[in-house]
Structure formats: C-alpha cells, structure tokens
PDB file of C-alpha atoms in Angstrom:
ATOM      1  CA  UNK A  76      94.026  42.928  86.010  1.00  0.00           C
ATOM      2  CA  UNK A  77      97.634  42.048  85.402  1.00  0.00           C
ATOM      3  CA  UNK A  78     100.598  43.735  87.004  1.00  0.00           C
ATOM      4  CA  UNK A  79     101.357  45.794  83.900  1.00  0.00           C
ATOM      5  CA  UNK A  80      97.961  47.533  84.174  1.00  0.00           C
ATOM      6  CA  UNK A  81      98.598  48.891  87.665  1.00  0.00           C
ATOM      7  CA  UNK A  82      99.648  52.562  87.727  1.00  0.00           C
ATOM      8  CA  UNK A  83     102.933  53.532  89.374  1.00  0.00           C
ATOM      9  CA  UNK A  84     101.251  55.824  91.889  1.00  0.00           C
ATOM     10  CA  UNK A  85      99.215  52.865  93.162  1.00  0.00           C
ATOM     11  CA  UNK A  86     102.418  50.894  93.692  1.00  0.00           C
ATOM     12  CA  UNK A  87     104.063  53.855  95.416  1.00  0.00           C
ATOM     13  CA  UNK A  88     101.146  54.421  97.800  1.00  0.00           C
ATOM     14  CA  UNK A  89     100.809  50.709  98.553  1.00  0.00           C
ATOM     15  CA  UNK A  90     104.522  50.440  99.238  1.00  0.00           C
ATOM     16  CA  UNK A  91     104.509  53.452 101.578  1.00  0.00           C
ATOM     17  CA  UNK A  92     101.448  52.223 103.483  1.00  0.00           C
ATOM     18  CA  UNK A  93     102.895  48.696 103.709  1.00  0.00           C
ATOM     19  CA  UNK A  94     106.158  50.110 105.085  1.00  0.00           C
ATOM     20  CA  UNK A  95     104.319  52.015 107.829  1.00  0.00           C
ATOM     21  CA  UNK A  96     102.245  48.913 108.576  1.00  0.00           C
ATOM     22  CA  UNK A  97     105.386  46.762 108.831  1.00  0.00           C
ATOM     23  CA  UNK A  98     107.111  49.240 111.154  1.00  0.00           C
ATOM     24  CA  UNK A  99     104.043  49.440 113.393  1.00  0.00           C
ATOM     25  CA  UNK A 100     103.606  45.649 113.498  1.00  0.00           C
ATOM     26  CA  UNK A 101     107.259  45.182 114.385  1.00  0.00           C
ATOM     27  CA  UNK A 102     107.015  47.609 117.297  1.00  0.00           C
ATOM     28  CA  UNK A 103     103.699  46.160 118.490  1.00  0.00           C
ATOM     29  CA  UNK A 104     105.168  42.647 118.421  1.00  0.00           C
ATOM     30  CA  UNK A 105     108.172  43.812 120.384  1.00  0.00           C
ATOM     31  CA  UNK A 106     106.226  45.425 123.222  1.00  0.00           C
ATOM     32  CA  UNK A 107     103.049  43.374 123.483  1.00  0.00           C
ATOM     33  CA  UNK A 108     102.910  40.657 126.127  1.00  0.00           C
ATOM     34  CA  UNK A 109     105.727  42.263 128.143  1.00  0.00           C
ATOM     35  CA  UNK A 110     105.238  43.520 131.669  1.00  0.00           C
ATOM     36  CA  UNK A 111     108.555  45.291 132.180  1.00  0.00           C
ATOM     37  CA  UNK A 112     111.251  47.056 130.174  1.00  0.00           C
ATOM     38  CA  UNK A 113     114.641  47.921 131.578  1.00  0.00           C
ATOM     39  CA  UNK A 114     115.801  51.533 131.094  1.00  0.00           C
ATOM     40  CA  UNK A 115     118.067  50.576 128.150  1.00  0.00           C
ATOM     41  CA  UNK A 116     115.175  48.684 126.516  1.00  0.00           C
ATOM     42  CA  UNK A 117     112.877  51.684 126.979  1.00  0.00           C
ATOM     43  CA  UNK A 118     115.482  53.951 125.410  1.00  0.00           C
ATOM     44  CA  UNK A 119     115.873  51.618 122.423  1.00  0.00           C
ATOM     45  CA  UNK A 120     112.086  51.533 121.955  1.00  0.00           C
ATOM     46  CA  UNK A 121     112.001  55.335 122.091  1.00  0.00           C
ATOM     47  CA  UNK A 122     114.627  55.369 119.339  1.00  0.00           C
ATOM     48  CA  UNK A 123     112.208  53.326 117.226  1.00  0.00           C
ATOM     49  CA  UNK A 124     108.916  55.058 118.016  1.00  0.00           C
ATOM     50  CA  UNK A 125     110.196  58.652 117.754  1.00  0.00           C
ATOM     51  CA  UNK A 126     111.170  58.551 114.048  1.00  0.00           C
ATOM     52  CA  UNK A 127     108.089  56.443 113.259  1.00  0.00           C
ATOM     53  CA  UNK A 128     105.794  59.063 114.779  1.00  0.00           C
ATOM     54  CA  UNK A 129     107.727  61.869 113.056  1.00  0.00           C
ATOM     55  CA  UNK A 130     107.502  60.101 109.673  1.00  0.00           C
ATOM     56  CA  UNK A 131     103.750  59.595 110.016  1.00  0.00           C
ATOM     57  CA  UNK A 132     103.194  63.219 111.056  1.00  0.00           C
ATOM     58  CA  UNK A 133     105.411  64.523 108.214  1.00  0.00           C
ATOM     59  CA  UNK A 134     103.617  62.361 105.643  1.00  0.00           C
ATOM     60  CA  UNK A 135     100.249  63.552 106.911  1.00  0.00           C
ATOM     61  CA  UNK A 136     101.379  67.158 106.680  1.00  0.00           C
ATOM     62  CA  UNK A 137     102.643  66.922 103.095  1.00  0.00           C
ATOM     63  CA  UNK A 138      99.603  64.769 102.087  1.00  0.00           C
ATOM     64  CA  UNK A 139     101.650  62.689  99.639  1.00  0.00           C
ATOM     65  CA  UNK A 140     104.187  59.904  99.633  1.00  0.00           C
ATOM     66  CA  UNK A 141     107.164  61.847  98.312  1.00  0.00           C
ATOM     67  CA  UNK A 142     108.407  65.253  99.307  1.00  0.00           C
ATOM     68  CA  UNK A 143     108.480  66.692  95.819  1.00  0.00           C
ATOM     69  CA  UNK A 144     106.792  69.491  93.932  1.00  0.00           C
ATOM     70  CA  UNK A 145     104.567  67.218  91.880  1.00  0.00           C
ATOM     71  CA  UNK A 146     100.840  67.567  92.491  1.00  0.00           C
ATOM     72  CA  UNK A 147      99.076  65.073  94.698  1.00  0.00           C
ATOM     73  CA  UNK A 148      97.722  62.109  92.719  1.00  0.00           C
ATOM     74  CA  UNK A 149      94.153  60.850  92.975  1.00  0.00           C
ATOM     75  CA  UNK A 150      95.386  57.680  94.702  1.00  0.00           C
ATOM     76  CA  UNK A 151      97.263  59.758  97.266  1.00  0.00           C
ATOM     77  CA  UNK A 152      94.186  61.934  97.788  1.00  0.00           C
ATOM     78  CA  UNK A 153      91.832  58.965  98.211  1.00  0.00           C
ATOM     79  CA  UNK A 154      94.026  56.505 100.128  1.00  0.00           C
ATOM     80  CA  UNK A 155      97.305  57.898 101.418  1.00  0.00           C
ATOM     81  CA  UNK A 156      96.238  61.304 102.723  1.00  0.00           C
ATOM     82  CA  UNK A 157      93.204  60.101 104.735  1.00  0.00           C
ATOM     83  CA  UNK A 158      95.145  57.159 106.170  1.00  0.00           C
ATOM     84  CA  UNK A 159      98.070  59.275 107.315  1.00  0.00           C
ATOM     85  CA  UNK A 160      95.928  62.141 108.599  1.00  0.00           C
ATOM     86  CA  UNK A 161      93.937  59.722 110.729  1.00  0.00           C
ATOM     87  CA  UNK A 162      97.060  57.857 111.862  1.00  0.00           C
ATOM     88  CA  UNK A 163      98.753  61.138 112.750  1.00  0.00           C
ATOM     89  CA  UNK A 164      95.746  62.355 114.729  1.00  0.00           C
ATOM     90  CA  UNK A 165      95.525  59.046 116.606  1.00  0.00           C
ATOM     91  CA  UNK A 166      99.268  58.775 117.327  1.00  0.00           C
ATOM     92  CA  UNK A 167      98.778  60.393 120.713  1.00  0.00           C
ATOM     93  CA  UNK A 168     101.234  58.441 122.846  1.00  0.00           C
ATOM     94  CA  UNK A 169     104.176  60.479 124.130  1.00  0.00           C
ATOM     95  CA  UNK A 170     107.414  59.052 122.784  1.00  0.00           C
ATOM     96  CA  UNK A 171     109.221  59.727 126.061  1.00  0.00           C
ATOM     97  CA  UNK A 172     106.663  57.810 128.122  1.00  0.00           C
ATOM     98  CA  UNK A 173     106.826  54.304 129.543  1.00  0.00           C
ATOM     99  CA  UNK A 174     105.620  51.759 126.941  1.00  0.00           C
ATOM    100  CA  UNK A 175     103.696  49.760 129.556  1.00  0.00           C
ATOM    101  CA  UNK A 176     102.032  52.408 131.712  1.00  0.00           C
ATOM    102  CA  UNK A 177     101.254  54.620 128.708  1.00  0.00           C
ATOM    103  CA  UNK A 178      99.758  51.668 126.831  1.00  0.00           C
ATOM    104  CA  UNK A 179     101.737  52.085 123.639  1.00  0.00           C
ATOM    105  CA  UNK A 180     100.254  48.874 122.247  1.00  0.00           C
ATOM    106  CA  UNK A 181      96.694  50.223 122.182  1.00  0.00           C
ATOM    107  CA  UNK A 182      97.779  53.466 120.540  1.00  0.00           C
ATOM    108  CA  UNK A 183     100.005  51.734 117.982  1.00  0.00           C
ATOM    109  CA  UNK A 184      97.296  49.217 117.190  1.00  0.00           C
ATOM    110  CA  UNK A 185      94.834  52.037 116.461  1.00  0.00           C
ATOM    111  CA  UNK A 186      97.368  53.771 114.223  1.00  0.00           C
ATOM    112  CA  UNK A 187      98.034  50.476 112.436  1.00  0.00           C
ATOM    113  CA  UNK A 188      94.309  50.061 111.736  1.00  0.00           C
ATOM    114  CA  UNK A 189      94.226  53.576 110.251  1.00  0.00           C
ATOM    115  CA  UNK A 190      96.922  52.501 107.794  1.00  0.00           C
ATOM    116  CA  UNK A 191      95.930  48.865 107.241  1.00  0.00           C
ATOM    117  CA  UNK A 192      92.335  49.550 106.221  1.00  0.00           C
ATOM    118  CA  UNK A 193      93.121  51.697 103.137  1.00  0.00           C
ATOM    119  CA  UNK A 194      95.997  49.358 102.263  1.00  0.00           C
ATOM    120  CA  UNK A 195      93.585  46.413 102.346  1.00  0.00           C
ATOM    121  CA  UNK A 196      91.147  48.340 100.135  1.00  0.00           C
ATOM    122  CA  UNK A 197      93.895  49.081  97.621  1.00  0.00           C
ATOM    123  CA  UNK A 198      94.903  45.420  97.563  1.00  0.00           C
ATOM    124  CA  UNK A 199      91.283  44.483  96.893  1.00  0.00           C
ATOM    125  CA  UNK A 200      90.983  47.045  94.118  1.00  0.00           C
ATOM    126  CA  UNK A 201      94.348  46.149  92.565  1.00  0.00           C
ATOM    127  CA  UNK A 202      94.910  42.420  93.126  1.00  0.00           C
ATOM    128  CA  UNK A 203      98.288  41.003  92.269  1.00  0.00           C
ATOM    129  CA  UNK A 204     100.414  43.484  94.209  1.00  0.00           C
ATOM    130  CA  UNK A 205     101.785  42.537  97.603  1.00  0.00           C
TER     131      UNK A 205
END
C-alpha cells in the first residue's frame, strides 16, 4: 500500500496517538532512574503531567481526535477511542503527588502501553506511515 492509499482519518489517529506516546515517553525518560526531585523540579514535572492527564481524559470523553461536530470515524472507533478510554482509566496517579513515592513511572508506563499497542497495530495495518 502506498502513502496515497492511506485515508486521512488513519493519519490523524496515528498522529494523535504518536503525540501522546511521545509525551509519555518524554516524561518517563525524565523521571525514571532518579531517586530525588527538588521542590522546583517536582513543580515543573507537575506542570507537564497535569495537562497530559487532562488531554488524555478529554480525548477519552469525546471519543475522537478532534473536538468537532463530525461523527466518529471507524478508525477512531476501533483504535483511538479504546486506547484513550483505557489510558484514561489507568491514569490513576495524582498529579500533585511525589513522582518517586507515588511511582509515576509505573503508571505512565501502563498508560503508554495502552496507547502504543493500538498505534503499533495501525502501523502494521498501514505500513509506510511513521
């Protein structure tokens, strides 16, 4: 399948999932392997995780990539909605908690898996898009 044969909604869903995956990976990389965060570092991390969690929860609630009045596409129904609903349900860490003692890494890793798995499946089904 060449790139011209891939529907726009597939590209949109893949792009949205990849963006969430990138944001999660970046935060995981930043906090894993550390044993201590100073108060300013913790505050900066909270400023990253809070909008990330809100974006995932909002996307799960609207069940589609864009906040528009268009109906949900089949790709959104099969890939985006289940991924974000699961990620939202598993994003249980409190954003005002300590990243170390609250084990943000484990929670974020689980949320990342919820998003990465359908993204991987889409990439397998529609090769040629990255």
